Every structure is written in C-alpha cells, then in structure tokens.
Coordinates of C-alpha atoms in Angstrom, one line a residue:
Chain O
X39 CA 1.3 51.8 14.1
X40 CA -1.4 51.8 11.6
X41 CA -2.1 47.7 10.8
X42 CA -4.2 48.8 7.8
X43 CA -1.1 50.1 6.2
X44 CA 1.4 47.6 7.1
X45 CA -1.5 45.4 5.3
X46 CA -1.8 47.2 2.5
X47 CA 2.0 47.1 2.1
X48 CA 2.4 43.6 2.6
X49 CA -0.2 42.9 0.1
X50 CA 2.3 45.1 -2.5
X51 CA 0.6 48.4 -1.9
X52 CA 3.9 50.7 -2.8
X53 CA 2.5 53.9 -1.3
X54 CA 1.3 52.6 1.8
X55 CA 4.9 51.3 2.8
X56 CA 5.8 54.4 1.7
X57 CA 4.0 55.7 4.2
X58 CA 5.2 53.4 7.1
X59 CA 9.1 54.3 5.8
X60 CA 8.0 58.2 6.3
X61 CA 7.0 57.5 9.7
X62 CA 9.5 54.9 10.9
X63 CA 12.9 56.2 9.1
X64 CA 13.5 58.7 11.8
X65 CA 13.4 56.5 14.6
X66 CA 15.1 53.8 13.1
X67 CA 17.7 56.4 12.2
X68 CA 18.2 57.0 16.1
X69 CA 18.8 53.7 16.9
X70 CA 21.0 52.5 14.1
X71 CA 22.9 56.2 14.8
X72 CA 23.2 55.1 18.7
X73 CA 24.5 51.8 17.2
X74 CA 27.1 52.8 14.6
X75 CA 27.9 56.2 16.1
X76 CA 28.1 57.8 12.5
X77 CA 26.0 59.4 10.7
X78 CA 26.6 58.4 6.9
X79 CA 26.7 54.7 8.1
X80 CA 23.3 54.7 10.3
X81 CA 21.8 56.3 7.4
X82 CA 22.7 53.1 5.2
X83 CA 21.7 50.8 7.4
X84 CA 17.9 52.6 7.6
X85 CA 18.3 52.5 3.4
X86 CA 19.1 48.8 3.5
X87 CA 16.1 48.3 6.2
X88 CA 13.7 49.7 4.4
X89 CA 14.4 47.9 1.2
X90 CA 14.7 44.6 3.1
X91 CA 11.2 45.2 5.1
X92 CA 9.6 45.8 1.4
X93 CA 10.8 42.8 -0.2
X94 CA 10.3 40.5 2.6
X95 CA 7.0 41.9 4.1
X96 CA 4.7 39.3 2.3
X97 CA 6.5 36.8 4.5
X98 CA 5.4 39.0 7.8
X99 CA 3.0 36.4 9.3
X100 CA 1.7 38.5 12.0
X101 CA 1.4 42.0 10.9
X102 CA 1.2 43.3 14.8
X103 CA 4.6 42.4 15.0
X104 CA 5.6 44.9 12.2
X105 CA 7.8 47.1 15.0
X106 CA 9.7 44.3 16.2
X107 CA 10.0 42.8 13.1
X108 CA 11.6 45.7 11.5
X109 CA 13.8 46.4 14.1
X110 CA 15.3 43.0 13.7
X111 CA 16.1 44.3 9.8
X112 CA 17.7 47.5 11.2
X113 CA 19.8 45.6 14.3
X114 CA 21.0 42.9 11.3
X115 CA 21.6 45.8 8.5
X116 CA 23.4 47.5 11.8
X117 CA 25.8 44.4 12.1
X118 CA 26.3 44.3 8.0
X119 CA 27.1 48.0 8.2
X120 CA 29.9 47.4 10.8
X121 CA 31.3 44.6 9.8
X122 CA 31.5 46.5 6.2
X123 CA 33.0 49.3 8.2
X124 CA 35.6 47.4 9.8
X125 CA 37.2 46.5 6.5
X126 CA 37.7 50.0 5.6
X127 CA 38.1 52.5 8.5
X128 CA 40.8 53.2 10.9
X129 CA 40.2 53.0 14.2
X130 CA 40.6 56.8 15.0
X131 CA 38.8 58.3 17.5
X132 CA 38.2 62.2 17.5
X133 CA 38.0 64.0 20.9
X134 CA 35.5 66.6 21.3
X135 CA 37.2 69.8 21.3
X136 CA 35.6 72.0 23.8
X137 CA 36.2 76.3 24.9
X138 CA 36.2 76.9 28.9
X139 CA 33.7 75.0 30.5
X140 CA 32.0 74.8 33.8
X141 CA 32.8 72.1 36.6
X142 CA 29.8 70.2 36.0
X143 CA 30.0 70.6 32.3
X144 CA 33.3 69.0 32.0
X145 CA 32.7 66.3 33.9
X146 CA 29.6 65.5 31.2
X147 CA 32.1 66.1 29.0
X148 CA 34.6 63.6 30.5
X149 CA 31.9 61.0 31.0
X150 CA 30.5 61.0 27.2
X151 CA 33.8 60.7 26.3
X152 CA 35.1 58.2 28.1
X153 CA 31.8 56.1 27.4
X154 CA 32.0 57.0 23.4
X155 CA 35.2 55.9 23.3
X156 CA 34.2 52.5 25.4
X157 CA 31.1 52.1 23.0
X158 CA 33.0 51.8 19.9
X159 CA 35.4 49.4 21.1
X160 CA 32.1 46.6 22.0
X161 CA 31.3 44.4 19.5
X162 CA 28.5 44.9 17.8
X163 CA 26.2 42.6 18.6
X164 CA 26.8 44.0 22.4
X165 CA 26.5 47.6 21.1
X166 CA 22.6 46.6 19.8
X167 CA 21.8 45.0 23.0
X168 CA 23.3 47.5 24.8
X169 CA 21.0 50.4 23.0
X170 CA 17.9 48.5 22.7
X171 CA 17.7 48.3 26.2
X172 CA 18.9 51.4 27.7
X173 CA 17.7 53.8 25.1
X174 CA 14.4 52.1 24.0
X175 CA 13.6 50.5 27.3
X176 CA 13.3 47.2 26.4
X177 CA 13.8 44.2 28.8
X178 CA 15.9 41.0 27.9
X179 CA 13.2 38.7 27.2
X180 CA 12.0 41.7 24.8
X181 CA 14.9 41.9 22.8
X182 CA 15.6 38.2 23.1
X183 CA 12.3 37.4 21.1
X184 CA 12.5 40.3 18.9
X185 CA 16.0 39.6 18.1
X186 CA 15.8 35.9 17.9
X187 CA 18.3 35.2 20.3
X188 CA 18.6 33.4 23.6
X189 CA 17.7 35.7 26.9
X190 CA 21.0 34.4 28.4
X191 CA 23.1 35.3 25.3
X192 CA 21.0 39.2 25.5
X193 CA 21.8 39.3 29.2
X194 CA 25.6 38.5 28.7
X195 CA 25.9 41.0 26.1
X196 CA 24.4 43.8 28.3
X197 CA 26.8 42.7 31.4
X198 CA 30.3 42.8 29.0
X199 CA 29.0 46.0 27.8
X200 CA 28.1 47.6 30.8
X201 CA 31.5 46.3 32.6
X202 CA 33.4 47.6 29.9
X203 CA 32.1 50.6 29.7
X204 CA 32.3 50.9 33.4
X205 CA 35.8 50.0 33.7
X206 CA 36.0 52.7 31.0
X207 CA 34.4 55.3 32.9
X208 CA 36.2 54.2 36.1
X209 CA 39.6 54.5 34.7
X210 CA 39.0 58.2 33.6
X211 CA 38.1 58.8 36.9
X212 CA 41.1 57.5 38.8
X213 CA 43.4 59.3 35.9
X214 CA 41.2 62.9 36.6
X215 CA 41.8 62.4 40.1
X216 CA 45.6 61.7 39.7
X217 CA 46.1 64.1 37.9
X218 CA 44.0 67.0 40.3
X219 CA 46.2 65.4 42.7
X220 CA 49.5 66.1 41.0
X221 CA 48.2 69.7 40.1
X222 CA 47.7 70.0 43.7
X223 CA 50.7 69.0 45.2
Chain K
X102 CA 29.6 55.5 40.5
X103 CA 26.2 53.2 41.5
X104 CA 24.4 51.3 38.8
X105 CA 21.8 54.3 39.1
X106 CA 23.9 56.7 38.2
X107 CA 25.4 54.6 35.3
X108 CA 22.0 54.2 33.9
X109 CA 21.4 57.8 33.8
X110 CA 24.7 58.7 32.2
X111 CA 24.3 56.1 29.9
X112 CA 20.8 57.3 29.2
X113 CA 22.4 61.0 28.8
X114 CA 24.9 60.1 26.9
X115 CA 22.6 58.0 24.6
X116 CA 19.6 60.5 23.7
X117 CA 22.6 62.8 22.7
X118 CA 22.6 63.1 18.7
X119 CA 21.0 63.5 15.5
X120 CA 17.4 62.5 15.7
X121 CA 16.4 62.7 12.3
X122 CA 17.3 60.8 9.1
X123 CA 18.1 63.2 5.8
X124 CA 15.2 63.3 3.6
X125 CA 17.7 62.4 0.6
X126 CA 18.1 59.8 2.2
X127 CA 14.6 58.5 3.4
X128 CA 13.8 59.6 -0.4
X129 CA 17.0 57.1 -1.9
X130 CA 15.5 54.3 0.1
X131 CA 12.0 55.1 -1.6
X132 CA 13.4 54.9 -5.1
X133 CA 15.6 52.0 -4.4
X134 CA 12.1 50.4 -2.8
X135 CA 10.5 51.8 -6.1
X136 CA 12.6 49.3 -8.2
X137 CA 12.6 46.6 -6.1
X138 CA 10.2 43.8 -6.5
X139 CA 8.6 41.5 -3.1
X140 CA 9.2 38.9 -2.6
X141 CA 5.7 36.5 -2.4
X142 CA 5.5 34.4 -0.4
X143 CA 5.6 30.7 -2.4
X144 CA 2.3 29.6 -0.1
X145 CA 0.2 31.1 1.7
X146 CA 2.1 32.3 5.0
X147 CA -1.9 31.2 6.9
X148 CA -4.9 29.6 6.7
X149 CA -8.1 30.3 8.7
X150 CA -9.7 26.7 7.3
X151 CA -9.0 23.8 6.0
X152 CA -9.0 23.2 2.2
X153 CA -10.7 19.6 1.3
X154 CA -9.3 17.7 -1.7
X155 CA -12.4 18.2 -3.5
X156 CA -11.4 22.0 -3.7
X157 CA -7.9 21.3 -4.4
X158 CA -8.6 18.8 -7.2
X159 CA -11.3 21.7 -8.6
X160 CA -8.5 24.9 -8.3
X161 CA -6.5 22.2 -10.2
X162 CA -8.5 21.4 -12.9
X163 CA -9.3 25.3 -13.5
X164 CA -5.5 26.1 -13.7
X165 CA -5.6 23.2 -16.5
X166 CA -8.0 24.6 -18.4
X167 CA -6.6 28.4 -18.1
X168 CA -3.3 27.6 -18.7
X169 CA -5.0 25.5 -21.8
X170 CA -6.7 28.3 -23.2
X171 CA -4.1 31.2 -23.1
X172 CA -1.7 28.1 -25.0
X173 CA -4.2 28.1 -27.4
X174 CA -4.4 31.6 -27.7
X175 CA -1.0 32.2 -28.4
X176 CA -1.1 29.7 -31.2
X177 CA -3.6 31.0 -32.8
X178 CA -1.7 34.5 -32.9
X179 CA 1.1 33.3 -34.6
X180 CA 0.1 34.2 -38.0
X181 CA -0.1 37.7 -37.0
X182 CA 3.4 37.9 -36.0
X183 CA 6.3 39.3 -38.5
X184 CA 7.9 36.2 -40.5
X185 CA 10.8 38.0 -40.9
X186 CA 13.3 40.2 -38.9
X187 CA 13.5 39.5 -35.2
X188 CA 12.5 42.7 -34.0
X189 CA 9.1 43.4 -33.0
X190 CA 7.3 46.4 -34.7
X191 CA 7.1 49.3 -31.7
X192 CA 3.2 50.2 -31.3
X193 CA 2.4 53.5 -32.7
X194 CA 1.2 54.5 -29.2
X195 CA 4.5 53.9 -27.3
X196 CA 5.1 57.7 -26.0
X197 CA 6.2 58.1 -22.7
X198 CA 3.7 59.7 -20.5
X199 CA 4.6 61.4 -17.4
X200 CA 2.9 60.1 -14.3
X201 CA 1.4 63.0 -12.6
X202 CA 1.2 62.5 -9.0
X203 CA -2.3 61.3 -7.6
X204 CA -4.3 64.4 -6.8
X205 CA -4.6 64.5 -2.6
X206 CA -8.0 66.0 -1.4
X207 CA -7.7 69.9 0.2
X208 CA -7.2 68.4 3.6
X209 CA -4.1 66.8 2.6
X210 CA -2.3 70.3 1.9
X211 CA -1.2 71.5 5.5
X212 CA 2.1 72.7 4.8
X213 CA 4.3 74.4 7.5
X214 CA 4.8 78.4 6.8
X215 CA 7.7 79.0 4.3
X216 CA 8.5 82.1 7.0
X217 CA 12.3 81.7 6.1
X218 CA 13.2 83.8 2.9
X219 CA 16.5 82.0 1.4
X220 CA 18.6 84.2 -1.0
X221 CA 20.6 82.9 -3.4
X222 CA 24.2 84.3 -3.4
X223 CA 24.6 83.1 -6.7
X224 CA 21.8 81.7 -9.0
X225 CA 20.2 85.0 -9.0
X226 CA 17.0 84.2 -6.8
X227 CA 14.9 83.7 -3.2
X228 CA 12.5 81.8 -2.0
X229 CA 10.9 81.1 1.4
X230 CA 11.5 77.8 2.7
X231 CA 11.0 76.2 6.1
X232 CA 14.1 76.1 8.4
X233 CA 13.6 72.1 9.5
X234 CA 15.8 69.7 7.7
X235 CA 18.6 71.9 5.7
X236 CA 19.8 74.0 3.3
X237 CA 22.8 74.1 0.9
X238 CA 23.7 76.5 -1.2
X239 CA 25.2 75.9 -4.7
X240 CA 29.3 75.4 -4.4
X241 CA 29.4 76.7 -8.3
X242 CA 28.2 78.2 -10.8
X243 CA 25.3 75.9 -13.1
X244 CA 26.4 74.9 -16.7
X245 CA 24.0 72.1 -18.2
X246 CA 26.2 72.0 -20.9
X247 CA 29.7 70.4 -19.5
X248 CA 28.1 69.1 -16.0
X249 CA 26.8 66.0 -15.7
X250 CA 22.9 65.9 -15.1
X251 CA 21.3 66.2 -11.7
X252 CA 20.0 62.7 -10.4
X253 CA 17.9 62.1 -7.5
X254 CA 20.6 60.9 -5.7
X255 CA 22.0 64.4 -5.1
X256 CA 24.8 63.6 -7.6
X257 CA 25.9 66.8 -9.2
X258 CA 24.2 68.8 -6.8
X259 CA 26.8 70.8 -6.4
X260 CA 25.4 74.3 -8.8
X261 CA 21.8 73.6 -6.8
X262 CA 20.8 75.8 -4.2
X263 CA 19.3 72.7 -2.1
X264 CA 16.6 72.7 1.0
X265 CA 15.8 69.4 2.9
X266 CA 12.4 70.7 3.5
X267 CA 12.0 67.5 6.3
X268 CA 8.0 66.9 4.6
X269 CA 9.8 63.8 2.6
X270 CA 10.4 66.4 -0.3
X271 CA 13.4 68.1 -1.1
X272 CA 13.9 71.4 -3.3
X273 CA 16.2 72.8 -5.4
X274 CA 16.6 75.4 -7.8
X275 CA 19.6 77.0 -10.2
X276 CA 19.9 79.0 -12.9
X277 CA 22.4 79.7 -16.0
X278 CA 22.9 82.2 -18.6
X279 CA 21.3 81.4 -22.1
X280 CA 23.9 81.1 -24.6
X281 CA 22.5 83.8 -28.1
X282 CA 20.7 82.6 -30.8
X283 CA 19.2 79.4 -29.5
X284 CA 15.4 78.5 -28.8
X285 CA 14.8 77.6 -25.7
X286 CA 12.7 74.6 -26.2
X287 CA 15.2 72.5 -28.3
X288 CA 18.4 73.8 -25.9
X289 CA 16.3 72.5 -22.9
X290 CA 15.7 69.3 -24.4
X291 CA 19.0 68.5 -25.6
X292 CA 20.4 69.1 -22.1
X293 CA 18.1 68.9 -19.8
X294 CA 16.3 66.1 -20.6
X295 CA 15.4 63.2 -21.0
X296 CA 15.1 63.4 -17.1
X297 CA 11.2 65.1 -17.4
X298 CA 9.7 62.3 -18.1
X299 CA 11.0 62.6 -21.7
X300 CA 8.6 65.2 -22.4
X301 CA 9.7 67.8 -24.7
X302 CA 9.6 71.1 -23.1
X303 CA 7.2 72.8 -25.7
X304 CA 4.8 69.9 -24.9
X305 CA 5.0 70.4 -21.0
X306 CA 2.1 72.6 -19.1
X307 CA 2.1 76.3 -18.4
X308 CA 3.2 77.7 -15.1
X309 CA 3.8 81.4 -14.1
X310 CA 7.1 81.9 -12.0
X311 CA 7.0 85.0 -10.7
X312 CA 5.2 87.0 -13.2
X313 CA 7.2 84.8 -16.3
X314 CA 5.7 82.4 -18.7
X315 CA 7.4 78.8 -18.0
X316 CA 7.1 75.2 -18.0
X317 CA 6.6 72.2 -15.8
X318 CA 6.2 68.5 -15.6
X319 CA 5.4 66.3 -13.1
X320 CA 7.0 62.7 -12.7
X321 CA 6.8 60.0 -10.8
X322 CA 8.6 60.9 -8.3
X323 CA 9.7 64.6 -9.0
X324 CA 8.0 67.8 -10.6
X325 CA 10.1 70.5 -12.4
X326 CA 10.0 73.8 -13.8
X327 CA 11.9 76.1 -16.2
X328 CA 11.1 79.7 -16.8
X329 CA 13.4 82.2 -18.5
X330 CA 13.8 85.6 -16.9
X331 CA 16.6 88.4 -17.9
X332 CA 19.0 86.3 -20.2
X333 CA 18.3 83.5 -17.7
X334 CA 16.8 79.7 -17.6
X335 CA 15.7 78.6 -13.8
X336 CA 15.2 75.6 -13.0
X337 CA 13.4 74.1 -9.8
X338 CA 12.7 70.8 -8.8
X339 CA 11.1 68.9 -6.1
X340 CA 11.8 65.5 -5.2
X341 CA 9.5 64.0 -3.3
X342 CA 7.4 61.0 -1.7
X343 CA 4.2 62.8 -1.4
X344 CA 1.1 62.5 -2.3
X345 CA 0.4 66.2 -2.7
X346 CA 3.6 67.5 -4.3
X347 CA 2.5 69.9 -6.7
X348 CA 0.6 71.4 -4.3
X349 CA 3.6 71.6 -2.1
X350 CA 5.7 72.3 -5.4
X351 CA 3.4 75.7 -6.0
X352 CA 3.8 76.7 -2.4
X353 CA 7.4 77.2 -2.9
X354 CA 6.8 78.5 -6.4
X355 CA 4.3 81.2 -4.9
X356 CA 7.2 82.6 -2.6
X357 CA 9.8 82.5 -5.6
X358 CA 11.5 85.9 -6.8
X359 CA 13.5 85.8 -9.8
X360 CA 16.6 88.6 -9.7
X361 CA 18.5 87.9 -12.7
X362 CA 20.5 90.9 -11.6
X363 CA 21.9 89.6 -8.4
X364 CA 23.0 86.2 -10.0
X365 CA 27.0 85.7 -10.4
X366 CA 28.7 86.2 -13.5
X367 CA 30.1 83.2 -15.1
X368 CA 33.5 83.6 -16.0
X369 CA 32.5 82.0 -19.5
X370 CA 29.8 82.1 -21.3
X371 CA 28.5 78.1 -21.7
X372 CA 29.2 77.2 -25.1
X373 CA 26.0 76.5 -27.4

C-alpha cells in the first residue's frame, strides 16, 4: 500500500484515492463476492465502500491502517447489502447443472454445493467472519481488531459457521451414501 | 471428514469465482466519489505538540481581524450590486470549458496490445481491443433521435458496441444513418449533446478516424469522437479514470476501420 497516496487522499487529493480505488476494487470485490455470493450485490457493496472510505478518510487517524480500515467499510456495506437483500429476494437456491462428470469431479461438485447452499443460510455477520479467516488468512484477534468486535464474539461466529456448514456437508454425505447403497442393493 | 480436509474444501470452494470487479462499476463508484464531498474532520484528528494559550489567543485574534476585513469588504461592494431585479447579471466569461484530462508523461502510456480485432455485426465497424474485462455488442440498432442519451452509467447502452477494456476505461462506439439535408454540426448538437462538455461540435478539435475528417472532445471524465463516413455518423467514447486517456483513446482510434457497407439497415430511416 502506497502511504503517500492514502495521504494525499485523506488530505482531499481526488485522484490519488482514485488511484487507491483502482487498486483495491478488485480485491475488495472478492471478498464482498465470497460474502454475498452474487455478483450484482458484491459490486454495490465495493461502490458503497469506496464512497464511504472517501468521505470519511480525513477521520483515518493512522493512515497504516488504511487496509484494515477499509475492509471494515466493505464487511459493514456487506451487512447493509444483505440485510437490503433480505427484503427483496426469495430464498431460491439454483443447483449447478452439470454434463457427465468424473468420480472425483462430482464429489467437488457435491461438496461446493452442499457448502453454498450451507453458506447462504449463515447470518451474515458469521458469513464475514467465516471469509475473513479462511480466505484472507486472518486470525481471530486480527479480525476482532479490525472489525471492532470482541475475539470471543469472532471465534463463536467461526465455530456456528463451521458446524453448520459441517453438518451441511455431513448430511450430503450420509444421503450419497444411502442412496449408492439403495442403487446397490 | 477431519478439520484439515474441511479447511481445504472450504478454501476450494472459497477461491472459486469472479475475481474482478466490472470496470463500469469501479468507474460508477469514481463518479459517485467525484460528487461527493469529505467529510473534515471538525479538529484536528492529532497533534505532535502542544499548543500554549499564547498561540491560541494569537490564531484567535487573526480570525478576528480576517473575518473583520472580508465583512468590510462586502460592504463596501454593495453599491456595485444591481438595485433592482433579483437576479445576478451572468459574467460575460461564463462558457463552459471542457476539462481536458492532465497530460501523463510518455512513461505513463504502456498499454496492453489491442491483438483482438472486434467486428461489429451491426454498426458497420472494427476495432482491436484487448480480450480482459468484456465485450458487448449492441442489442439494436442506434437512433439518437427517439433513444434516450447514453450516460456513464451504461444506461441506454443497449445500440453500443461496448468493451470493458479492465485499464479503468471502458469503450464504446455506434453508428447511425444521417437523415438528408441536415448539417452535421447543428444535428449533432441538438442530439448529442449537451453531454461533450457542452461544446458545440464545430468548436471541438480535429481528429482523423480512419482516413475521415471528425471531431473530438475530452471531458472530465470521458473523451469522444464523431466522424461521418458513407451516409454515416460514428460515435466513440471512452470512459475512463485515467490519467492518460486520450492517449489510450487514440490507441483504439488507431486500430479503428470504418465499413459503412457492413452496417445493418435500419428498418426506418430516423426522422430529422
């Protein structure tokens, strides 16, 4: 991260945030996307981020903390986005719809369905916590501080998530095997 | 399945899906950032030393005295302010000016190869353009005169041929059959515009589009050009976040063949 620019920016220098949105939309995309799991809706939430981070970046005491800062935005504009969400969609889930596939290939199949379809039924807050430490590696007292939020409260969200999409995944496997079973016999 | 196993799959499952943002999108956030104001902070957020009364007591008195003096200043203008009416007289010097994009040194124009050559299957051109963040081709025919005008939101996008180059840029071009009789110029202004900048077309600068004589302005935020070829006004625009647009702009433009020929027939001539 370049702190000049995240100075510059915070000091109203328009082109120089530019600058830092041009380099940060893409991952921020990624995570609201691995969030929100839709496309259209991640994609707001980076808008809303970046116009948030703008407005409120003279109150950025400690410019080094520009990443974690802005990835507080995106995990708030993430929660706005699904609460938003909730008021207008159905709760339909489409199934991937796949030609002949391999042994192994199904059973990736089988397992990324069975954990989308977990995913979306966390709360959100759980979802973020959930992301933010198995996709960008960070540790519960990392995400508590960047997040604001108790290291117990982080550490309970990863273990519902986890055990429900566990249970998720464990259920699909005792129904393939039943089913192999009754092909079987 | 072990908590290892569930980490990995999780992992798998989570590094599958789109990776990169639309650069509509990245470029509505810019223009929504463009219009919105920071907030500043009421004090100052730190302070490497402490400031003594003495200081304070002297910014004080300075404010006083500044504050005093533009008062004073203002009164003393009165006179010279209309006594009747309530609207001010506009100055003689209000023209709109477009607001060319700051010039970028040489080293700031490394552009990917346009090595993709996009045809047109209806606007009656190609270009190259680089195969990275999109491309949509136009879902009808153009016709400035009924549809509404193209935004930068990618409203009314629909007659574009549209490439989401992934350089925080997008281009777009289209084209439509000029109705007889009419000049150019003044049909171009009254619907195009005012979207360049509200610069009248005969006042805009000189570009050659393939081999044609045509026009172009560049805006804040987006440069475009006209140029008429066989019965036909093209337009191309770029909408962008960069520093160096035109030169990106001309890149496309250099790759740009005009084939009036191939373009589809409208089943109506646009009325004039």
């Amino acid at each position: 991260m370049d702190l000049a620019l995240v100075e510059a920016a915070r000091s109203g220098d328009e082109e120089a945030f530019a600058s830092i949105a041009r380099g940060y939309a893409d991952r921020l995309f990624v995570v609201a996307h691995r969030i929100l799991r839709d496309v259209g809706r991640a994609e707001d939430a980076v808008q809303q981020t970046l116009v948030t981070a703008w407005r409120e970046l003279p109150a950025l005491r400690d410019t080094e903390r520009f990443e974690a800062w802005i990835h507080r935005i995106l995990v708030n504009a993430c929660y706005a986005e699904a609460k938003r969400a909730s008021k207008w969609s159905a709760n339909v889930v489409v199934l991937p719809v796949d030609g002949p596939a391999s042994r192994d290939t199904t059973q990736d199949v089988v397992i990324r369905d069975a954990l989308d379809r977990g995913f979306r039924r966390l709360p959100t807050e759980q979802r973020a916590a959930f992301v933010l430490h198995h996709y960008l590696g960070w540790s519960v007292a990392e995400i508590a501080e960047n997040l604001g939020v108790p290291a117990q409260t982080i550490k309970s969200r990863i273990r519902y998530a986890t055990s429900t999409l566990r249970a998720g995944l464990d259920a699909d496997a005792r129904t393939t095997s039943l089913t192999s079973r009754e092909r079987m016999a | 399945m072990n908590d290892n196993d569930f980490g990995l799959a999780a992992r798998a499952w989570l590094d599958d899906g789109p990776t990169r943002m639309s650069d509509r999108a990245v470029l509505s956030a810019l223009e929504q950032i463009h219009t919105t104001r920071q907030r500043r902070a009421l004090r100052p957020t730190w302070r490497s030393t402490p400031v003594s009364i003495f200081a304070r007591v002297a910014v004080a008195a300075v404010l006083v005295i500044a504050v005093g003096l533009v008062a004073g200043n203002i009164v003393r203008r009165q006179p010279d302010l209309p006594s009747v009416g309530g609207s001010p007289t506009p100055s003689p010097t209000a023209v709109s000016t477009p607001s060319p994009s700051p010039s970028a040194s040489p080293a700031a124009h490394v552009f990917p190869a346009l090595s993709s050559t996009f045809v047109s299957p209806t606007n009656g051109f190609t270009f190259g353009y680089i195969d990275r963040g999109g491309l949509k081709t136009a879902k009808e025919l153009w016709d400035p005169v009924t549809q509404p005008r193209p935004d930068n939101t990618g409203a009314h996008d629909e007659p574009f041929d549209v490439v989401e180059t992934g350089y925080s840029a997008v281009f777009k071009g289209a084209s439509t059959v000029i109705p007889d009789g009419v000049s150019i110029d003044a049909w171009v202004d009254e619907y195009l515009w005012p979207r360049a900048c509200g610069i009248p077309r005969s006042e805009q600068a000189d570009i050659t589009i393939d081999g044609h004589s045509g026009k172009i302005v560049e805006c804040a935020n987006h440069i475009e050009g006209t140029v008429v070829a066989g019965g036909r006004l093209y337009l191309f625009q770029l909408l962008h976040r960069r520093s160096d647009a035109r030169a990106f702009f001309d890149a496309f433009v250099a790759t740009i063949k005009l084939t009036p020929e191939d373009a589809a027939a409208p089943t109506s001539t646009p009325s004039s």
